[in-house]
XYZ file of C-alpha atoms in Angstrom:
586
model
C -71.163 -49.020 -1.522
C -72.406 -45.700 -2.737
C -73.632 -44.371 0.802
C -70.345 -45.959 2.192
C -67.732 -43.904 0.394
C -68.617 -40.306 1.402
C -68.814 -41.409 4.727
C -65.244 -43.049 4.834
C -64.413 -39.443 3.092
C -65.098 -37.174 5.895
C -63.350 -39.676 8.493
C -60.452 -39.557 6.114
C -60.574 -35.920 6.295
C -61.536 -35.473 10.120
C -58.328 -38.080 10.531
C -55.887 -36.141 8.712
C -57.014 -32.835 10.575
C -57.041 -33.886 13.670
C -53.309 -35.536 12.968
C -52.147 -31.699 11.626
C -53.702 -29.987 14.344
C -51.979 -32.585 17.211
C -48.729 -31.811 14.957
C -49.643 -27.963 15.081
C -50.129 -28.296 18.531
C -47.160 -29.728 19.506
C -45.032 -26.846 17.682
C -47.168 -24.421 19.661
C -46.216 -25.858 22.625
C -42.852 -26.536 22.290
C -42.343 -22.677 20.657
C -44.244 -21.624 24.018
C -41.647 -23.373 26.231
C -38.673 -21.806 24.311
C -40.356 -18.416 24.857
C -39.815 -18.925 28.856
C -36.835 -18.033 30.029
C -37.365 -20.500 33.054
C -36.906 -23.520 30.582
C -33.655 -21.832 28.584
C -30.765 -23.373 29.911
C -27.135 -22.906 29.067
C -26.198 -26.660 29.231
C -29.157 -26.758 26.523
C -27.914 -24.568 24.012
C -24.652 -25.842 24.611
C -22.122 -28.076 22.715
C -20.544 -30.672 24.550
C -17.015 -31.968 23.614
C -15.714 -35.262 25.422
C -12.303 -35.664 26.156
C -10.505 -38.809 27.004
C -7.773 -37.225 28.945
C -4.934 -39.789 28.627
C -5.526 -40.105 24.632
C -6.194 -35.967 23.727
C -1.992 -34.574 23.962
C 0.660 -35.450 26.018
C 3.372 -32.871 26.489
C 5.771 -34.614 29.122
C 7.109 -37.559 26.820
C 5.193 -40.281 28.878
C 2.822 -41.548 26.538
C -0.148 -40.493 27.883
C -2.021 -37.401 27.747
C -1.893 -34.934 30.249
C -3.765 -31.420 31.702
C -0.637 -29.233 29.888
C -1.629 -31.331 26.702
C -5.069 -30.120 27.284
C -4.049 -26.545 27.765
C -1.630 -27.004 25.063
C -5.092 -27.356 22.889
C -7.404 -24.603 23.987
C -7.268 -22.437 21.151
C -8.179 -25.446 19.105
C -11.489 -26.268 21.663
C -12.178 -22.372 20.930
C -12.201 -22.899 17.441
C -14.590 -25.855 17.223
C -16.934 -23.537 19.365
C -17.766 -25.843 21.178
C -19.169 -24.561 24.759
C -18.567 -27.638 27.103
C -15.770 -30.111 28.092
C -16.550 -33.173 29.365
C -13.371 -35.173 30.610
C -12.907 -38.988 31.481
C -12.161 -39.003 35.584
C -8.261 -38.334 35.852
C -8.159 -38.923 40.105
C -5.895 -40.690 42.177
C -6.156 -44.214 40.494
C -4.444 -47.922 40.166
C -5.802 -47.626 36.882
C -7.207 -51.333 36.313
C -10.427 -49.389 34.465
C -8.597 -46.700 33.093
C -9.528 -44.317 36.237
C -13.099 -45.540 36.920
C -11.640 -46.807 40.363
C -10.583 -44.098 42.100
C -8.444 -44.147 45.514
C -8.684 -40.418 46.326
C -11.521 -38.296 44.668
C -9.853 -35.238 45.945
C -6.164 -35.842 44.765
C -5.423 -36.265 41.359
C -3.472 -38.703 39.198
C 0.494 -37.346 38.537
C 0.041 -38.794 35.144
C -2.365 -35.825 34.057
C -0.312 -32.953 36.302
C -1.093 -31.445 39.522
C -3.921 -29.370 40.910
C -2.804 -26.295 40.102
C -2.333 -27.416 36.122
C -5.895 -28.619 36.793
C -7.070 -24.940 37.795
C -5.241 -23.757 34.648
C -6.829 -25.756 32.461
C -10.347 -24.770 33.522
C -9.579 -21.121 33.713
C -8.848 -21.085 30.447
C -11.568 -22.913 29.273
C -13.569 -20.566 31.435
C -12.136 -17.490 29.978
C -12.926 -19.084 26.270
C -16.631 -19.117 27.271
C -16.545 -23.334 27.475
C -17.960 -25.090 30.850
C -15.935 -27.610 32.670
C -17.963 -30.940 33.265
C -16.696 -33.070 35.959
C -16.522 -37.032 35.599
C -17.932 -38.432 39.171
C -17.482 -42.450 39.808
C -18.997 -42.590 43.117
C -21.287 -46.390 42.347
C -17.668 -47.807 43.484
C -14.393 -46.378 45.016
C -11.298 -48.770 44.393
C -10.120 -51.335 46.622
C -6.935 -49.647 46.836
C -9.443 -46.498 48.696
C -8.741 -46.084 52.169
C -12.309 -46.925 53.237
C -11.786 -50.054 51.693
C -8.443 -51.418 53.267
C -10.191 -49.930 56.546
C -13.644 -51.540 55.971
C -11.504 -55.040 55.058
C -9.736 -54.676 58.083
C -12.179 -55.404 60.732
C -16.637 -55.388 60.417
C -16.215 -53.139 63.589
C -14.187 -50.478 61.619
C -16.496 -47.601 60.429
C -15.762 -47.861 57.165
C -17.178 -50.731 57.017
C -20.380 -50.293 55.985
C -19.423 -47.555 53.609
C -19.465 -50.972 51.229
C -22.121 -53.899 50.597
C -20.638 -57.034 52.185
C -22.235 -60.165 52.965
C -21.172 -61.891 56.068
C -19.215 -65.363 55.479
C -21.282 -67.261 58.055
C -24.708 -66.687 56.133
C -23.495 -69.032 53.547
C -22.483 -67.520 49.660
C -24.579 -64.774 48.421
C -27.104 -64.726 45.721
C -25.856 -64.518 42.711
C -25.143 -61.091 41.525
C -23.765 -60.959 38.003
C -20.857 -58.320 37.565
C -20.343 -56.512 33.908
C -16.135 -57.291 33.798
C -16.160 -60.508 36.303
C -16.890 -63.207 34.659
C -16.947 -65.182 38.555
C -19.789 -62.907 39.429
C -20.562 -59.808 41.630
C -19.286 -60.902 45.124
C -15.595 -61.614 46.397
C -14.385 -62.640 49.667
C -12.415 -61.415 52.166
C -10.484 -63.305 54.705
C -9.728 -60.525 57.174
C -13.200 -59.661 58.057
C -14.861 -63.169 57.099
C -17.465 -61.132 54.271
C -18.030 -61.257 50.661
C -18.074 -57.610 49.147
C -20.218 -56.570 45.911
C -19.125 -55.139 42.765
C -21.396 -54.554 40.050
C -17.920 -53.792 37.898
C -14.229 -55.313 38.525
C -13.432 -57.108 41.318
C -10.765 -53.919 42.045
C -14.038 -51.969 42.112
C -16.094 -52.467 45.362
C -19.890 -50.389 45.512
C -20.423 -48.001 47.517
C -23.387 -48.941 50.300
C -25.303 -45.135 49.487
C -27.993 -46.811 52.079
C -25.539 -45.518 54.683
C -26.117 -41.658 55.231
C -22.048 -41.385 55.672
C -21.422 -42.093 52.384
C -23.679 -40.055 50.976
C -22.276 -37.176 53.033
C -19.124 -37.422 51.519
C -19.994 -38.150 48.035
C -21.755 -34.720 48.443
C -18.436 -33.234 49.861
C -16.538 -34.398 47.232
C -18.783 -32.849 44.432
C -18.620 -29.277 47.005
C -15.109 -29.994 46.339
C -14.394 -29.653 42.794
C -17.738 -26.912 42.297
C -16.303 -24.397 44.443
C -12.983 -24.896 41.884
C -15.260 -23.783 39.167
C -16.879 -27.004 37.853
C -20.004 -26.387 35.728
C -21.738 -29.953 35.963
C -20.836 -33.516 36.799
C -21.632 -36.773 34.489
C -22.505 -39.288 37.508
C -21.149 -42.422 36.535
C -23.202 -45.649 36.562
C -25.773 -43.819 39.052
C -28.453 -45.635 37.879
C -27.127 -48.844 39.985
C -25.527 -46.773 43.395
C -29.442 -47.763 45.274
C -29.714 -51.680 46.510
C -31.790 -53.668 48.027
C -29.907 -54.672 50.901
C -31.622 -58.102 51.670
C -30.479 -59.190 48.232
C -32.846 -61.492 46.995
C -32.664 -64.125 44.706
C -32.877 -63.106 41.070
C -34.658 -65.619 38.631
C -31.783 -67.517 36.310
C -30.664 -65.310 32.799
C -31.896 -61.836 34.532
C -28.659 -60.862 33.751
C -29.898 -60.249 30.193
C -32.158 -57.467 31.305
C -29.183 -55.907 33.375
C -30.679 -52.654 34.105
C -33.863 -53.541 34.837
C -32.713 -55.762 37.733
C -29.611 -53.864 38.930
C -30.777 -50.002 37.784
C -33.366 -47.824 39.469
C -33.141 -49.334 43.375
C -35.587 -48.296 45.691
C -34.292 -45.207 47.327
C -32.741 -43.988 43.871
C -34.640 -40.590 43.656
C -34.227 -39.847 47.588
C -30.963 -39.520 47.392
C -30.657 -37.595 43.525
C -32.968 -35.101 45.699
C -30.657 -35.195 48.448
C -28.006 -34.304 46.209
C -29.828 -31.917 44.252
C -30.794 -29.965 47.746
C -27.256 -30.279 48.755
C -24.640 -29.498 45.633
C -27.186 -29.066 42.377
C -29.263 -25.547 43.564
C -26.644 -24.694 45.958
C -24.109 -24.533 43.877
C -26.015 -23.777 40.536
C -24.628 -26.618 38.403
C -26.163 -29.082 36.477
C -25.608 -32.969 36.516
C -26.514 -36.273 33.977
C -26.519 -39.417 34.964
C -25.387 -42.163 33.201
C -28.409 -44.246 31.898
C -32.093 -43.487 31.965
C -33.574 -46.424 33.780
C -35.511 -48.938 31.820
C -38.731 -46.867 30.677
C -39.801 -43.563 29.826
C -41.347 -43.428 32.950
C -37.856 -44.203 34.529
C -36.069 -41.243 32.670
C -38.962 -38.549 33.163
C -38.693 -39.281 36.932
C -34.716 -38.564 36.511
C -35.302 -34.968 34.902
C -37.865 -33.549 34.996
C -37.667 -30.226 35.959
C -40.146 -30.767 39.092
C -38.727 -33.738 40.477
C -34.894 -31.636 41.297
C -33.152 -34.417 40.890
C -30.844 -34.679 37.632
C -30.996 -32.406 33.937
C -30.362 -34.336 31.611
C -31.395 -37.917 30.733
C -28.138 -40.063 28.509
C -30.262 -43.071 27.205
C -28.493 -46.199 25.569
C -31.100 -46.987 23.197
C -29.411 -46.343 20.546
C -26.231 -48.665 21.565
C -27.808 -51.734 20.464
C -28.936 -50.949 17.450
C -25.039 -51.470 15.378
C -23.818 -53.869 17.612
C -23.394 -56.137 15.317
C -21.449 -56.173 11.980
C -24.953 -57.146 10.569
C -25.326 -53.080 11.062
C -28.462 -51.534 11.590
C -31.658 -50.128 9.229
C -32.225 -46.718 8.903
C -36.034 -46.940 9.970
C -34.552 -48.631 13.647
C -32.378 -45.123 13.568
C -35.255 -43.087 13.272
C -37.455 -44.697 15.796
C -35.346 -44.576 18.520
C -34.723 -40.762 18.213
C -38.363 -40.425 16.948
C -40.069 -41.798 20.178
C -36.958 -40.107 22.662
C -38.167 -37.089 21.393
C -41.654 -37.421 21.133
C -41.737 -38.165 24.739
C -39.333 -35.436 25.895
C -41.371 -32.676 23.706
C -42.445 -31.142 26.349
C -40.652 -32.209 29.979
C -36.909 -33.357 30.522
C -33.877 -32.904 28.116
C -32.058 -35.027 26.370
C -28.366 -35.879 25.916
C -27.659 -36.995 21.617
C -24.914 -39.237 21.247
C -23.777 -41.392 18.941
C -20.066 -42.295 20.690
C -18.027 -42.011 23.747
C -15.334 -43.827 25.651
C -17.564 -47.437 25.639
C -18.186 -47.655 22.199
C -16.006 -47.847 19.062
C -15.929 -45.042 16.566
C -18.675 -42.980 15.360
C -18.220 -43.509 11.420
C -17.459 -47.183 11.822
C -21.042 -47.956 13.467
C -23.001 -45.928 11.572
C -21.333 -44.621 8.429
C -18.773 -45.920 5.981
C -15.249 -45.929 6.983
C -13.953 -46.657 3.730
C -11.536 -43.846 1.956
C -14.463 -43.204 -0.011
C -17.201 -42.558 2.059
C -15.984 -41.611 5.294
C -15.919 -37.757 5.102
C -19.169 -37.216 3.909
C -20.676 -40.115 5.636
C -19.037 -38.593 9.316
C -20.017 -34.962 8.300
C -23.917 -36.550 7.859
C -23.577 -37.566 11.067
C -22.176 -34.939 12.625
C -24.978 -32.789 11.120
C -27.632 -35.001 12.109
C -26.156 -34.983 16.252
C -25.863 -31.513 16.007
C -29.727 -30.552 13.962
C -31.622 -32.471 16.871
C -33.070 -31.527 19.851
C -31.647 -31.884 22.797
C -27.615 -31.375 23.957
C -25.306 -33.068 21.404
C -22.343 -34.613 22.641
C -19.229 -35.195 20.520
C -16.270 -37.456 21.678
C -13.150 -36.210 20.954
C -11.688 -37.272 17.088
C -15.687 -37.555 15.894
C -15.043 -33.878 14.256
C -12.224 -35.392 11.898
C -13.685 -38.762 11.735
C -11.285 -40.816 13.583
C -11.659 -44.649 12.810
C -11.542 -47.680 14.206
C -8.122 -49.545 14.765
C -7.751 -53.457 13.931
C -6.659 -55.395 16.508
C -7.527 -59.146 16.057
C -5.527 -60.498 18.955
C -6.668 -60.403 22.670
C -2.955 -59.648 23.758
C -3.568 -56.332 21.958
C -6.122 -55.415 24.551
C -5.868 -53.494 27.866
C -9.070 -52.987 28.865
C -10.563 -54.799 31.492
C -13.914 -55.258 30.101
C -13.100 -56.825 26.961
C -10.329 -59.329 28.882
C -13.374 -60.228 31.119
C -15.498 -60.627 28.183
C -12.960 -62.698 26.407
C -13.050 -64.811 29.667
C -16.905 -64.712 29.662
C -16.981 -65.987 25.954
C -14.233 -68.795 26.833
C -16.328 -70.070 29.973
C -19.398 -70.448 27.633
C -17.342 -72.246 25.026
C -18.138 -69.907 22.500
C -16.692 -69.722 19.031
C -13.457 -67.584 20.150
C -12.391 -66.655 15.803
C -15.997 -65.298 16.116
C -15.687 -63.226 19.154
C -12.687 -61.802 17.732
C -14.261 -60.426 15.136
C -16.838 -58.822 17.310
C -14.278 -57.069 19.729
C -12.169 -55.876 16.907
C -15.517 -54.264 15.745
C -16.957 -52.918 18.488
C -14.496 -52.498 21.560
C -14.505 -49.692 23.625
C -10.749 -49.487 22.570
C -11.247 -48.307 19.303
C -12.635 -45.048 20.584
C -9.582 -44.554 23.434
C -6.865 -44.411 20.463
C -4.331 -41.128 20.765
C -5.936 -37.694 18.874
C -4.447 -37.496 15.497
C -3.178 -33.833 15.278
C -0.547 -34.195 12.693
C 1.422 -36.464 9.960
C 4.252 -36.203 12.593
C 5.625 -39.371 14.164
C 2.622 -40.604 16.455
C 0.397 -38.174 15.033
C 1.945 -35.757 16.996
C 0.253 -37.015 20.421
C 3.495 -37.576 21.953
C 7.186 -37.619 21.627
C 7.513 -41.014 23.730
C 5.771 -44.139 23.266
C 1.884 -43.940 23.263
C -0.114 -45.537 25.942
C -1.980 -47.221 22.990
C -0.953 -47.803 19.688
C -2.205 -44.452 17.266
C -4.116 -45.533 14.214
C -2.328 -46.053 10.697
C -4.611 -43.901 8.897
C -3.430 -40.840 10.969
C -1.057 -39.837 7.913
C -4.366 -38.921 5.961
C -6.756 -38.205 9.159
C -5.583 -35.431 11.149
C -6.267 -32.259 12.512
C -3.584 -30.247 10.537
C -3.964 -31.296 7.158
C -8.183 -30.962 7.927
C -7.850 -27.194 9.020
C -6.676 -26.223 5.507
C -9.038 -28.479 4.004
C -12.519 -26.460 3.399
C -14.516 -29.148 2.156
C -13.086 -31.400 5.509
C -14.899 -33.482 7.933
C -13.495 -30.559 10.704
C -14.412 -27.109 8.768
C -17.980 -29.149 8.015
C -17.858 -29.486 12.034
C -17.278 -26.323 12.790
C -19.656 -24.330 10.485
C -22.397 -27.239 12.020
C -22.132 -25.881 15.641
C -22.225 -22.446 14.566
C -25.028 -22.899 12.904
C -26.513 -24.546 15.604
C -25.198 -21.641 17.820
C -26.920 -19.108 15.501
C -29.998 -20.600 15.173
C -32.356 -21.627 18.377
C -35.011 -23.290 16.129
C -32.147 -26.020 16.049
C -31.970 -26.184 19.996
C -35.625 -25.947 20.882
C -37.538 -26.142 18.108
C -40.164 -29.023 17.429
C -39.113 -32.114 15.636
C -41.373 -33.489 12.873
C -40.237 -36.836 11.322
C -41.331 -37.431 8.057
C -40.879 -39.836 5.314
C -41.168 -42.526 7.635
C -41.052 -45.746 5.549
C -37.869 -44.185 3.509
C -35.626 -46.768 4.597
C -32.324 -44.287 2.796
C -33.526 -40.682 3.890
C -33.842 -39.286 7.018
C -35.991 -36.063 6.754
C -37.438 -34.153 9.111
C -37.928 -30.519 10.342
C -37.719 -28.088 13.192
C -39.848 -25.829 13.708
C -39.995 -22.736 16.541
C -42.719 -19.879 15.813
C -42.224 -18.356 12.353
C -38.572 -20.618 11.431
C -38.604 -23.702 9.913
C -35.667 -25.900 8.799
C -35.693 -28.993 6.282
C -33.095 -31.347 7.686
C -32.357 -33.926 4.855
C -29.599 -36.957 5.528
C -28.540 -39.825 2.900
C -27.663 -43.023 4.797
C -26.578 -44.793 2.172
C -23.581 -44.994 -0.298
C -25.561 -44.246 -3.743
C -27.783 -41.742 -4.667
C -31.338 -41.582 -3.390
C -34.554 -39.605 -4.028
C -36.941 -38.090 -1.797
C -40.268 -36.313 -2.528
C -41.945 -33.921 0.265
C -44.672 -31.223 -0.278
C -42.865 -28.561 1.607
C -39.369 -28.744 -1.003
C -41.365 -26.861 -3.220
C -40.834 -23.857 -0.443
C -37.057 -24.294 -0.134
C -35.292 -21.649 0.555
C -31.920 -20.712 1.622
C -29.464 -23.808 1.771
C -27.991 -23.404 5.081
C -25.404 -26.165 5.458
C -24.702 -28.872 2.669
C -21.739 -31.094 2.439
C -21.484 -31.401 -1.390
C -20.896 -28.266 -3.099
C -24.843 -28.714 -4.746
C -27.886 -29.888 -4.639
C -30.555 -31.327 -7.327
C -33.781 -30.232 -7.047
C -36.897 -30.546 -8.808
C -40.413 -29.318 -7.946
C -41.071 -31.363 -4.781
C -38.295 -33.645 -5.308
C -34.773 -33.803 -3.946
C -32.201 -35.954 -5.191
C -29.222 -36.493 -2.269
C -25.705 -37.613 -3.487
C -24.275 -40.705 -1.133
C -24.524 -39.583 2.588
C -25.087 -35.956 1.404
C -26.676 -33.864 4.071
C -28.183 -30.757 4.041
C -30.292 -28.253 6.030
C -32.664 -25.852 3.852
C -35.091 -22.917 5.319
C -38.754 -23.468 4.714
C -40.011 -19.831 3.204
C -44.070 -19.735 4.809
């Protein structure tokens, strides 16, 4: 046992070097890359705000927001400092998915103004230094498109095979299951004796991107709106747009695995390259898809910087993980932005999100909502998307931490996904009390509420009726009384992205997770050449401790959203959801 010991010393030693100097070499790397100028990008260093453009400000009495409402609101964008805008599509629409079927990609909806308020808008954005990203549905047009009535009115009309159909006589065509049909991803048409896919709503036919025509003018649409000034386009769903057109049979419950089955088709990356040769270099924008694919393999081949295809890779890894009112552990948090980033350390970008238009609010899924809790638990999280590597992305009403809004009854809802889920749930004979309590939980709905600007009637979103019924809480939870408010979830937002903004380690500087097993603390550090940062965030609603070698080379505190912090030696000790950021003296 004697001989043993010194042995199993030295491995122990060799073990723990060899894990530093993988650790070391990793921040050399990474503080390498940032030193390149080829790898800086603006949309990196960037802040992106998304706005849903019928629920930000309406300024014509109509209840829904509108491009004036938008412009109405600039100097307020400026002040965030934020340095992007991405905005929900707003094109020619029947509106049966809130503008994700579009009839005329080059015309835009009178509820949100005309072209030229459109031009306004983004000019001054431009002239406020903040990018315009463009909102691209182009897996599926609406039926009410032109190609479609054309391509329903005859299989010899050349539109027709600008969609999938399958041809009446071959029998009914493998199952394809559809995200808002609960019937399934094929409907027929009598005029031209053919069943047509749609991966979404029936009212939402795919686009057959195996035909070179469509392509074409999917390109000349995106020409369209760069050479108006746009900066970048979010590609919607354009993971799915590639099939394979014999449509095989897929095995019984693939369904559950829905992007491995219906995502990454075979000619997926010839045409991103297509595009990229065609509207990306040409026109010196950038573009993210929606999704990532099903691996890491999948996303890498997406962005890399070599493969000229897309920027930026928008996982949903995250989405699953509070679901569920059962809520989520903190060590499931940190592995699923642990491994993103481990495996985009050196090639690709990332998009970090924690809410948009699909899922409900922000502090509801992963802080604490209650009047307690919910500014300092939405400022930790607002400090933790905006302290990580990679471009954070805040939906509009995250920076005053906007909540979600009960609705128990289905005759409450508009959207078309949670009606067809309802109908889902029914079919399956599911406990519908149950379900309920689900949607009202996590329903895309609770994030498409109006902006709460004021105490005014409607929160000062409109002087009409809203389009959706504005939260209760906006009496206490608005952007007025918040911009007066230092200590506020907003002014804790703001002084966040300027940090971020002032400091690069915070854009491209190595992430280090420690702590791992604390299952209340999040801790980990950034580090690029001689700056390091101490990122420290309480997930829970009591106090907690956590003890690091490096606190004892704290230095300057430089964002905390509790007026102190208790220290001792190598010890911290965080109030409930406290979060601060601390430099690490060498």
């Amino acid at each position: 046992m004697k001989s043993i010991l010194p042995t199993l010393l030295i491995i122990m030693i060799i073990m723990s070097c060899t894990k530093q100097k993988k650790t070391q070499d990793q921040t050399d790397v990474t503080s390498e890359i940032a030193r390149n100028d080829t790898f800086k990008k603006w949309w990196k260093e960037g802040v992106l705000y998304q706005i849903y453009p019928q629920s930000f400000n309406d300024t014509d009495g109509d209840g829904f927001g509108d491009f004036r409402g938008v412009i109405e609101k600039l100097d307020y964008l400026e002040r965030l400092g934020i340095t992007m805008v991405w905005m929900n599509p707003f094109f020619e629409s029947p509106l049966v998915d809130n503008g994700y079927d579009v009839s005329n990609y080059k015309a835009i909806h009178p509820r949100y103004g005309t072209m030229e308020d459109f031009q306004e808008m983004m000019d001054g954005m431009q002239a406020r230094g903040i990018k315009f990203v463009l909102d691209v549905v182009v897996n599926h047009s609406s039926n009410e498109h032109e190609w479609f009535k054309q391509a329903c009115s005859s299989r010899d009309n050349k539109y027709y095979n600008y969609y999938h159909w399958w041809p009446a006589e071959k029998g009914k065509p493998p199952h394809r299951h559809s995200l808002f049909d609960p019937e399934g991803g094929w409907d027929y048409v009598e005029s031209n004796n053919s069943y047509y896919l749609h991966t979404f709503a029936e009212e939402q036919p795919d686009l057959n991107w195996e035909n070179p025509k469509v392509r074409q003018e999917v390109y000349d649409i995106m020409k369209f709106w760069a050479e108006k000034g746009v900066n970048g386009f979010r590609m919607d769903a354009f993971q799915f747009v590639s099939k394979d057109t014999t449509f095989p049979q897929f095995p019984k419950g693939h369904e559950k695995d829905f992007a491995k089955w219906y995502g990454m088709g075979p000619h997926l990356h010839d045409y991103l390259k297509e595009m990229y040769k065609e509207v990306i270099e040409p026109y010196n924008v950038f573009a993210v898809a929606e999704g990532a694919g099903s691996t890491f393999q999948d996303a890498h081949d997406l962005v890399d910087a070599d493969r000229n295809e897309l920027q930026t890779a928008y996982h949903f890894d995250y989405v699953g993980l509070s679901r569920t009112l059962e809520g989520y552990t903190l060590s499931e948090f940190k592995e699923v932005f642990t491994k993103w980033d481990r495996e985009f350390a050196e090639e690709g970008w990332l998009a970090i999100f924690l809410s948009n238009h699909d899922n409900s609010r922000l502090v509801n899924r992963f802080g604490n909502p209650s009047p307690e809790f919910r500014r300092v638990s939405t400022q930790m999280l607002n400090t933790f998307l905006l302290s990580m590597r990679g471009t954070p992305y805040t939906y509009y009403g995250d920076e005053l931490g906007m909540t979600n809004i009960d609705m128990p009854s289905i005759e409450e809802y508009v959207d078309v996904s949670a009606i067809g889920e309802y109908g889902m749930a029914k079919a399956r004979g599911e406990d519908m009390e149950e379900f309920m309590k689900m949607l009202n939980y996590n329903s895309r709905e609770n994030a498409r509420t109006p902006m709460q600007w004021d105490d005014s009637k409607n929160a000062g979103f409109t002087t009409g009726i809203p389009w959706k019924r504005v939260n209760d809480n906006y009496t206490s939870i608005n952007v007025a009384a918040q911009e007066k408010d230092p200590n506020s979830v907003l002014n804790h937002f703001k002084r966040m992205v300027k940090l971020r903004k002032d400091n690069e380690v915070l854009v491209y500087g190595a992430y280090t997770l420690l702590d791992e097993d604390n299952e209340e603390v999040y801790s980990f550090t950034r580090t690029l050449d001689d700056q390091k940062v101490l990122v420290l965030l309480n997930f829970t609603d009591h106090e907690s401790e956590v003890t690091l070698p490096l606190i004892e080379n704290t230095g300057e505190i430089l964002i905390n959203n509790y007026e102190d912090l208790v220290t001792k030696a190598n010890t911290v000790n965080l109030k409930p959801y406290q979060a601060v950021i601390i430099s690490i003296n060498h």
